[in-house]
CSV table of C-alpha atoms in Angstrom, one decimal:
chain,number,residue,atom,x,y,z
A,995,MET,CA,68.4,51.9,-95.6
A,996,ASN,CA,70.6,50.1,-93.1
A,997,GLN,CA,69.0,48.3,-90.2
A,998,GLN,CA,70.6,48.4,-86.8
A,999,ASN,CA,72.0,45.0,-85.8
A,1000,LYS,CA,70.7,45.2,-82.3
A,1001,ASP,CA,67.2,44.8,-83.6
A,1002,ALA,CA,66.0,41.2,-84.3
A,1003,LEU,CA,62.7,42.0,-85.9
A,1004,THR,CA,61.6,45.5,-87.2
A,1005,ILE,CA,58.2,46.3,-88.8
A,1006,ARG,CA,58.0,49.7,-90.5
A,1007,ASP,CA,54.8,51.4,-91.7
A,1008,LEU,CA,53.2,48.0,-92.6
A,1009,THR,CA,49.9,48.1,-94.4
A,1010,LEU,CA,48.0,45.2,-96.0
A,1011,TYR,CA,44.8,45.2,-98.0
A,1012,TYR,CA,42.6,42.2,-99.0
A,1013,GLY,CA,41.2,43.7,-102.2
A,1014,ALA,CA,39.5,46.9,-101.2
A,1015,SER,CA,39.4,45.9,-97.5
A,1016,ARG,CA,42.2,47.1,-95.2
A,1017,ALA,CA,43.3,44.3,-92.9
A,1018,VAL,CA,46.3,45.8,-91.2
A,1019,TYR,CA,47.6,49.4,-91.4
A,1020,ASP,CA,50.4,51.7,-90.1
A,1021,VAL,CA,52.0,48.9,-88.0
A,1022,ASN,CA,55.4,49.8,-86.4
A,1023,PHE,CA,57.3,47.8,-83.7
A,1024,VAL,CA,60.6,46.3,-82.9
A,1025,LEU,CA,61.7,43.1,-81.1
A,1026,LYS,CA,65.2,43.0,-79.7
A,1027,PRO,CA,67.4,39.8,-79.8
A,1028,LEU,CA,66.1,37.1,-77.4
A,1029,GLU,CA,62.9,39.2,-76.8
A,1030,LEU,CA,59.6,37.4,-76.6
A,1031,GLY,CA,56.7,39.5,-78.1
A,1032,CYS,CA,53.0,39.1,-78.4
A,1033,LEU,CA,50.2,40.3,-80.7
A,1034,LEU,CA,47.2,40.5,-78.5
A,1035,GLY,CA,43.7,41.4,-79.6
A,1036,PRO,CA,40.1,40.2,-80.3
A,1037,SER,CA,39.2,38.0,-83.2
A,1038,GLY,CA,39.4,39.7,-86.6
A,1039,CYS,CA,41.8,42.5,-85.4
A,1040,GLY,CA,44.5,41.5,-87.9
A,1041,LYS,CA,47.0,39.8,-85.6
A,1042,SER,CA,47.2,36.5,-87.5
A,1043,THR,CA,47.3,38.4,-90.9
A,1044,LEU,CA,50.3,40.3,-89.6
A,1045,LEU,CA,52.0,37.1,-88.4
A,1046,ARG,CA,51.5,35.5,-91.9
A,1047,ALA,CA,53.0,38.6,-93.5
A,1048,ILE,CA,56.1,38.3,-91.3
A,1049,ALA,CA,56.3,34.6,-92.2
A,1050,GLY,CA,56.2,35.5,-95.9
A,1051,PHE,CA,52.8,33.9,-96.6
A,1052,GLN,CA,51.0,37.2,-97.3
A,1053,PRO,CA,52.3,40.0,-99.6
A,1054,LEU,CA,52.3,43.6,-98.2
A,1055,THR,CA,50.5,46.6,-99.7
A,1056,SER,CA,53.3,48.8,-98.3
A,1057,GLY,CA,55.9,48.9,-95.6
A,1058,GLU,CA,59.0,46.9,-94.6
A,1059,ILE,CA,59.9,43.8,-92.6
A,1060,TRP,CA,63.5,43.4,-91.4
A,1061,LEU,CA,65.0,40.4,-89.6
A,1062,ASP,CA,68.6,40.4,-88.1
A,1063,GLY,CA,69.5,43.4,-90.3
A,1064,ASN,CA,68.2,41.9,-93.5
A,1065,LEU,CA,65.3,43.3,-95.5
A,1066,LEU,CA,62.8,40.5,-96.0
A,1067,THR,CA,59.9,42.5,-97.5
A,1068,GLY,CA,60.0,46.0,-99.0
A,1069,PRO,CA,59.2,48.1,-102.1
A,1070,SER,CA,61.4,46.0,-104.3
A,1071,VAL,CA,62.2,43.0,-102.1
A,1072,SER,CA,60.3,39.9,-101.2
A,1073,VAL,CA,62.2,37.0,-99.7
A,1074,SER,CA,60.3,33.7,-100.1
A,1075,ALA,CA,59.0,32.1,-96.9
A,1076,GLU,CA,61.3,29.1,-96.9
A,1077,ARG,CA,64.4,31.4,-97.1
A,1078,ARG,CA,63.5,33.8,-94.3
A,1079,GLY,CA,64.9,31.7,-91.4
A,1080,VAL,CA,61.5,32.0,-89.7
A,1081,GLY,CA,59.9,29.1,-87.9
A,1082,MET,CA,56.1,28.8,-87.3
A,1083,MET,CA,54.0,26.8,-84.9
A,1084,PHE,CA,50.3,26.7,-85.8
A,1085,GLN,CA,47.0,26.2,-83.8
A,1086,ASP,CA,46.9,22.6,-85.2
A,1087,ILE,CA,50.2,21.1,-83.9
A,1088,ALA,CA,49.8,18.3,-86.5
A,1089,LEU,CA,52.5,15.8,-85.1
A,1090,PHE,CA,53.1,12.9,-87.5
A,1091,PRO,CA,51.3,10.0,-85.8
A,1092,HIS,CA,53.6,7.3,-87.5
A,1093,LEU,CA,56.8,9.0,-86.2
A,1094,THR,CA,58.3,8.8,-82.8
A,1095,VAL,CA,59.0,11.9,-80.7
A,1096,ASP,CA,62.6,11.8,-81.8
A,1097,GLN,CA,61.6,11.6,-85.4
A,1098,ASN,CA,59.0,14.4,-85.1
A,1099,ILE,CA,61.5,16.7,-83.6
A,1100,GLY,CA,64.2,15.8,-86.2
A,1101,PHE,CA,61.8,16.1,-89.2
A,1102,GLY,CA,63.2,19.5,-90.2
A,1103,LEU,CA,66.9,18.5,-89.8
A,1104,GLU,CA,67.3,16.3,-92.8
A,1105,ASP,CA,70.1,18.5,-94.2
A,1106,TRP,CA,72.0,18.5,-90.9
A,1107,PRO,CA,74.9,16.0,-90.4
A,1108,GLU,CA,73.5,13.0,-88.5
A,1109,SER,CA,75.6,13.5,-85.4
A,1110,LYS,CA,74.6,17.2,-85.1
A,1111,ALA,CA,70.9,16.4,-85.7
A,1112,GLU,CA,70.9,13.7,-83.0
A,1113,GLN,CA,72.7,16.1,-80.6
A,1114,ARG,CA,70.1,18.8,-81.3
A,1115,ILE,CA,67.2,16.4,-80.8
A,1116,HIS,CA,68.6,15.2,-77.4
A,1117,GLU,CA,69.3,18.8,-76.4
A,1118,LEU,CA,65.7,19.8,-77.1
A,1119,LEU,CA,64.3,16.7,-75.4
A,1120,ASP,CA,66.2,17.8,-72.2
A,1121,LEU,CA,65.0,21.4,-72.7
A,1122,ILE,CA,61.3,20.4,-72.9
A,1123,GLY,CA,61.6,17.8,-70.1
A,1124,LEU,CA,60.9,14.7,-72.2
A,1125,HIS,CA,64.4,13.3,-72.4
A,1126,ASN,CA,63.1,9.7,-71.6
A,1127,LEU,CA,60.2,9.8,-74.0
A,1128,GLY,CA,62.0,10.1,-77.4
A,1129,SER,CA,60.9,6.6,-78.5
A,1130,ARG,CA,57.2,7.2,-77.8
A,1131,TYR,CA,54.5,8.0,-80.4
A,1132,PRO,CA,52.3,11.1,-80.2
A,1133,HIS,CA,49.2,9.2,-79.1
A,1134,GLN,CA,51.1,8.0,-76.1
A,1135,LEU,CA,51.6,11.5,-74.8
A,1136,SER,CA,49.4,13.9,-72.9
A,1137,GLY,CA,48.1,17.1,-74.6
A,1138,GLY,CA,50.7,19.2,-72.9
A,1139,GLN,CA,53.5,16.9,-73.9
A,1140,GLN,CA,52.4,16.9,-77.5
A,1141,GLN,CA,52.4,20.8,-77.4
A,1142,ARG,CA,56.0,20.7,-76.1
A,1143,VAL,CA,57.1,18.2,-78.8
A,1144,ALA,CA,55.5,20.5,-81.5
A,1145,LEU,CA,57.4,23.4,-80.0
A,1146,ALA,CA,60.7,21.5,-80.1
A,1147,ARG,CA,60.1,20.5,-83.7
A,1148,SER,CA,59.6,24.2,-84.7
A,1149,MET,CA,62.7,25.1,-82.7
A,1150,ALA,CA,64.9,22.3,-84.0
A,1151,PRO,CA,66.4,24.2,-87.1
A,1152,LYS,CA,67.3,27.2,-84.8
A,1153,PRO,CA,65.2,29.8,-86.7
A,1154,LYS,CA,66.1,33.4,-86.3
A,1155,LEU,CA,62.5,34.1,-85.3
A,1156,LEU,CA,59.8,31.7,-84.2
A,1157,LEU,CA,56.1,32.7,-84.8
A,1158,LEU,CA,53.4,31.1,-82.6
A,1159,ASP,CA,49.8,31.3,-84.0
A,1160,GLU,CA,47.5,30.6,-81.0
A,1161,PRO,CA,49.2,27.3,-80.3
A,1162,PHE,CA,47.5,26.8,-77.0
A,1163,SER,CA,43.9,27.6,-78.1
A,1164,GLY,CA,42.7,24.0,-77.9
A,1165,LEU,CA,43.7,23.6,-74.2
A,1166,ASP,CA,41.9,24.5,-71.0
A,1167,THR,CA,42.6,27.8,-69.3
A,1168,GLU,CA,44.8,26.4,-66.6
A,1169,MET,CA,47.0,24.4,-69.0
A,1170,ARG,CA,47.2,27.4,-71.4
A,1171,GLY,CA,48.7,29.5,-68.6
A,1172,ARG,CA,51.1,26.8,-67.5
A,1173,LEU,CA,52.3,26.0,-71.0
A,1174,ALA,CA,52.8,29.7,-71.9
A,1175,SER,CA,55.1,30.0,-68.9
A,1176,GLU,CA,56.9,26.8,-69.8
A,1177,VAL,CA,57.3,27.8,-73.4
A,1178,ARG,CA,58.7,31.2,-72.4
A,1179,ALA,CA,61.4,29.5,-70.2
A,1180,ILE,CA,62.2,27.0,-73.0
A,1181,LEU,CA,62.6,29.8,-75.7
A,1182,LYS,CA,64.7,31.9,-73.3
A,1183,SER,CA,67.0,29.0,-72.5
A,1184,ASP,CA,67.5,28.3,-76.2
A,1185,GLY,CA,68.0,31.9,-77.1
A,1186,ILE,CA,65.2,32.2,-79.7
A,1187,CYS,CA,63.4,35.4,-80.4
A,1188,SER,CA,59.6,34.8,-80.8
A,1189,LEU,CA,56.3,36.4,-81.5
A,1190,LEU,CA,53.0,34.9,-80.1
A,1191,VAL,CA,49.5,35.6,-81.4
A,1192,THR,CA,46.7,35.2,-78.9
A,1193,HIS,CA,43.4,36.8,-77.8
A,1194,ASP,CA,44.0,35.7,-74.2
A,1195,GLN,CA,45.4,38.4,-71.9
A,1196,ARG,CA,46.6,36.0,-69.2
A,1197,GLU,CA,48.5,33.9,-71.8
A,1198,ALA,CA,50.1,37.1,-73.2
A,1199,PHE,CA,51.2,38.2,-69.7
A,1200,ASP,CA,52.6,34.7,-68.9
A,1201,PHE,CA,54.6,34.6,-72.2
A,1202,ALA,CA,55.8,38.0,-73.4
A,1203,ASP,CA,58.3,40.6,-72.5
A,1204,ARG,CA,56.4,43.2,-74.6
A,1205,ILE,CA,52.9,43.1,-76.0
A,1206,ALA,CA,51.3,44.8,-79.0
A,1207,VAL,CA,47.6,45.3,-78.3
A,1208,MET,CA,45.7,45.4,-81.6
A,1209,SER,CA,42.2,46.4,-82.7
A,1210,ASP,CA,40.8,47.2,-86.2
A,1211,GLY,CA,44.0,46.4,-87.9
A,1212,CYS,CA,46.4,48.6,-86.0
A,1213,ILE,CA,48.5,48.5,-82.8
A,1214,ARG,CA,46.9,50.6,-80.0
A,1215,GLN,CA,49.8,50.2,-77.6
A,1216,PHE,CA,53.1,48.3,-77.6
A,1217,ASP,CA,54.4,48.0,-74.1
A,1218,THR,CA,55.4,45.7,-71.2
A,1219,PRO,CA,52.6,43.7,-69.5
A,1220,PHE,CA,53.0,45.9,-66.4
A,1221,ASN,CA,52.6,49.2,-68.3
A,1222,LEU,CA,49.6,47.9,-70.3
A,1223,TYR,CA,47.8,47.0,-67.1
A,1224,HIS,CA,48.7,50.0,-65.0
A,1225,GLU,CA,49.3,52.7,-67.6
A,1226,PRO,CA,47.0,52.0,-70.6
A,1227,LYS,CA,47.0,54.7,-73.2
A,1228,SER,CA,43.4,54.3,-74.3
A,1229,PRO,CA,40.1,53.1,-72.9
A,1230,PHE,CA,40.2,50.1,-75.3
A,1231,VAL,CA,43.6,48.9,-74.0
A,1232,ALA,CA,42.5,49.5,-70.4
A,1233,HIS,CA,39.4,47.3,-70.8
A,1234,PHE,CA,41.0,44.7,-73.0
A,1235,VAL,CA,43.9,43.7,-70.7
A,1236,GLY,CA,41.9,43.4,-67.5
A,1237,PRO,CA,38.6,44.2,-65.7
A,1238,GLY,CA,37.8,47.7,-64.6
A,1239,GLU,CA,35.3,50.6,-64.7
A,1240,MET,CA,35.2,54.2,-65.9
A,1241,VAL,CA,34.2,56.7,-63.2
A,1242,ASP,CA,33.4,60.4,-63.7
A,1243,ALA,CA,35.7,62.9,-62.0
A,1244,LYS,CA,36.9,66.5,-62.2
A,1245,VAL,CA,40.5,67.8,-62.2
A,1246,SER,CA,41.0,69.8,-59.0
A,1247,ASP,CA,44.7,70.6,-59.6
A,1248,PRO,CA,47.4,69.5,-62.0
A,1249,ARG,CA,47.9,66.2,-60.0
A,1250,SER,CA,44.6,65.6,-58.5
A,1251,VAL,CA,41.0,64.8,-59.3
A,1252,LEU,CA,37.7,65.0,-57.3
A,1253,SER,CA,36.0,61.6,-57.6
A,1254,PRO,CA,33.1,59.8,-55.9
A,1255,LEU,CA,35.8,58.4,-53.5
A,1256,GLY,CA,37.1,61.8,-52.6
A,1257,ILE,CA,40.3,63.7,-53.8
A,1258,LEU,CA,42.7,61.3,-55.6
A,1259,THR,CA,46.3,62.5,-56.1
A,1260,ASN,CA,48.8,61.3,-58.7
A,1261,ASP,CA,52.6,61.3,-58.3
A,1262,THR,CA,53.0,63.3,-61.6
A,1263,ASP,CA,51.1,65.9,-63.6
A,1264,LEU,CA,47.9,64.5,-65.1
A,1265,GLY,CA,48.1,66.6,-68.3
A,1266,PHE,CA,44.6,68.1,-67.9
A,1267,GLU,CA,43.5,71.6,-67.2
A,1268,THR,CA,42.1,72.3,-63.7
A,1269,GLY,CA,38.3,72.1,-63.9
A,1270,SER,CA,38.3,69.6,-66.8
A,1271,ASP,CA,35.7,66.8,-66.7
A,1272,VAL,CA,37.6,63.4,-67.0
A,1273,LYS,CA,37.1,59.7,-66.4
A,1274,ILE,CA,39.3,57.7,-64.2
A,1275,PHE,CA,39.7,54.0,-64.7
A,1276,LEU,CA,39.6,51.8,-61.6
A,1277,ARG,CA,40.4,48.1,-61.5
A,1278,PRO,CA,39.2,45.7,-58.7
A,1279,ASP,CA,42.7,45.7,-57.2
A,1280,ASP,CA,42.6,49.5,-56.9
A,1281,LEU,CA,39.6,49.2,-54.5
A,1282,VAL,CA,40.0,47.1,-51.4
A,1283,HIS,CA,37.7,46.0,-48.6
A,1284,ASP,CA,38.6,47.9,-45.4
A,1285,ASP,CA,36.6,47.5,-42.2
A,1286,ASP,CA,38.3,50.6,-40.7
A,1287,SER,CA,37.4,52.9,-43.6
A,1288,SER,CA,34.9,55.6,-43.1
A,1289,TYR,CA,33.8,55.3,-46.7
A,1290,THR,CA,31.2,52.6,-47.3
A,1291,ALA,CA,29.4,51.0,-50.2
A,1292,ILE,CA,26.7,48.3,-50.6
A,1293,LEU,CA,27.7,44.8,-51.7
A,1294,VAL,CA,25.6,43.9,-54.7
A,1295,GLU,CA,27.5,40.9,-56.1
A,1296,LYS,CA,30.3,38.5,-55.1
A,1297,HIS,CA,32.4,35.8,-56.6
A,1298,PHE,CA,34.5,33.4,-54.6
A,1299,ARG,CA,38.1,33.1,-56.0
A,1300,GLY,CA,39.7,30.9,-53.4
A,1301,ALA,CA,42.2,33.2,-51.8
A,1302,HIS,CA,39.9,36.2,-52.2
A,1303,HIS,CA,36.4,37.3,-53.1
A,1304,LEU,CA,35.7,39.6,-56.0
A,1305,TYR,CA,33.0,41.9,-54.8
A,1306,GLN,CA,30.9,44.3,-56.8
A,1307,VAL,CA,30.0,47.2,-54.6
A,1308,ARG,CA,27.6,50.2,-55.4
A,1309,LEU,CA,28.8,53.6,-54.3
A,1310,ASP,CA,26.4,56.2,-53.0
A,1311,ASN,CA,26.2,57.9,-56.4
A,1312,GLY,CA,25.2,54.6,-58.0
A,1313,VAL,CA,28.5,53.7,-59.6
A,1314,VAL,CA,29.3,49.9,-59.3
A,1315,LEU,CA,33.0,48.9,-59.0
A,1316,GLY,CA,34.9,45.7,-58.5
A,1317,CYS,CA,36.6,45.2,-55.2
A,1318,PHE,CA,38.9,42.5,-53.8
A,1319,ALA,CA,38.5,41.1,-50.3
A,1320,PRO,CA,40.2,38.3,-48.4
A,1321,SER,CA,38.2,35.1,-48.6
A,1322,HIS,CA,37.6,35.0,-44.9
A,1323,HIS,CA,35.7,38.3,-45.1
A,1324,ASP,CA,32.5,36.7,-46.3
A,1325,HIS,CA,29.9,39.5,-46.3
A,1326,LYS,CA,26.3,39.2,-47.4
A,1327,ILE,CA,24.7,40.7,-50.5
A,1328,GLY,CA,23.1,44.0,-49.5
A,1329,GLU,CA,25.4,44.6,-46.6
A,1330,ARG,CA,27.2,47.9,-46.4
A,1331,ILE,CA,31.0,47.5,-46.1
A,1332,GLY,CA,34.0,49.7,-45.8
A,1333,VAL,CA,36.2,50.3,-48.9
A,1334,SER,CA,39.3,52.2,-49.5
A,1335,LEU,CA,41.6,52.9,-52.5
A,1336,ASP,CA,45.0,51.3,-52.8
A,1337,ILE,CA,46.3,53.0,-55.9
A,1338,GLU,CA,49.7,54.4,-56.9
A,1339,HIS,CA,49.1,55.8,-60.4
A,1340,LEU,CA,45.8,57.3,-61.7
A,1341,VAL,CA,44.6,56.3,-65.1
A,1342,VAL,CA,42.8,59.3,-66.5
A,1343,PHE,CA,41.1,59.8,-69.8
A,1344,PRO,CA,39.2,62.8,-71.3
A,1345,GLN,CA,35.4,62.7,-71.0
């Protein structure tokens, strides 16, 4: 079967067992050239196992893996890991302490002509913003600088695909988000297709063009960060990519539901029969504090977030929802405040 050249990485019907235990099953997705993808999910969902299979470290039970139009793994094909043209950056960055930054980056370029290797090293040093630190040793760098050197080392041979296995997991939350954005820019600049594994939603959103949300060994939705957040296809995806609550409602017409907050109308057909009992999924950014609203709720909890408060408010029917409010609206616990919906697309699931 011929693979379309426009696809960088294609996974078809991939299933993998450990003995009698099914680790990954029925996985299908495609990455385009220069696209940055992500496998996002909780611990034990199979994302790292899938990454290892793509790298060639783990044999498949069934399915196919294609890279740049070449079959790497299939019913009668299994290209060895070192011949796949796939780079990998692990959780443990493992820089060589006795080698300089220059030497660490150039470690995988032994077979390159010396002049081209030096050119590539200097090119990457500029790309990662460490052009004046090539003679330093790893212990003389900050944690973030070490991460960028490890990235440059994995990029140096210009792999067709770069796999990143939770490379930022040892860093604090703020640095993880910043580095994910920096790495995205670096990979885009160098034109390398990449696939990141993480359990951190913010990190995934900062890094990827498209994200595969996984649970129990399979992909639940493969989509853009925007669509995963605003148009999740299942309750699992809805909850995993960001906070929110399920609220009981009833379909009043093909585009509307009757909810505790009144009639809510969608811009397209909801796909449910009139009169059906459903659940709508509301995020804190769907419900806003509004002093002029006639609908009120009781403030039961609040968290200061700098530019805004995250309130928890209890509706008259007892449902508790998250609600954003500007930080200068500092209401007291137990106070009744006005709230209103700011929502463009209803997320509706069957009861």
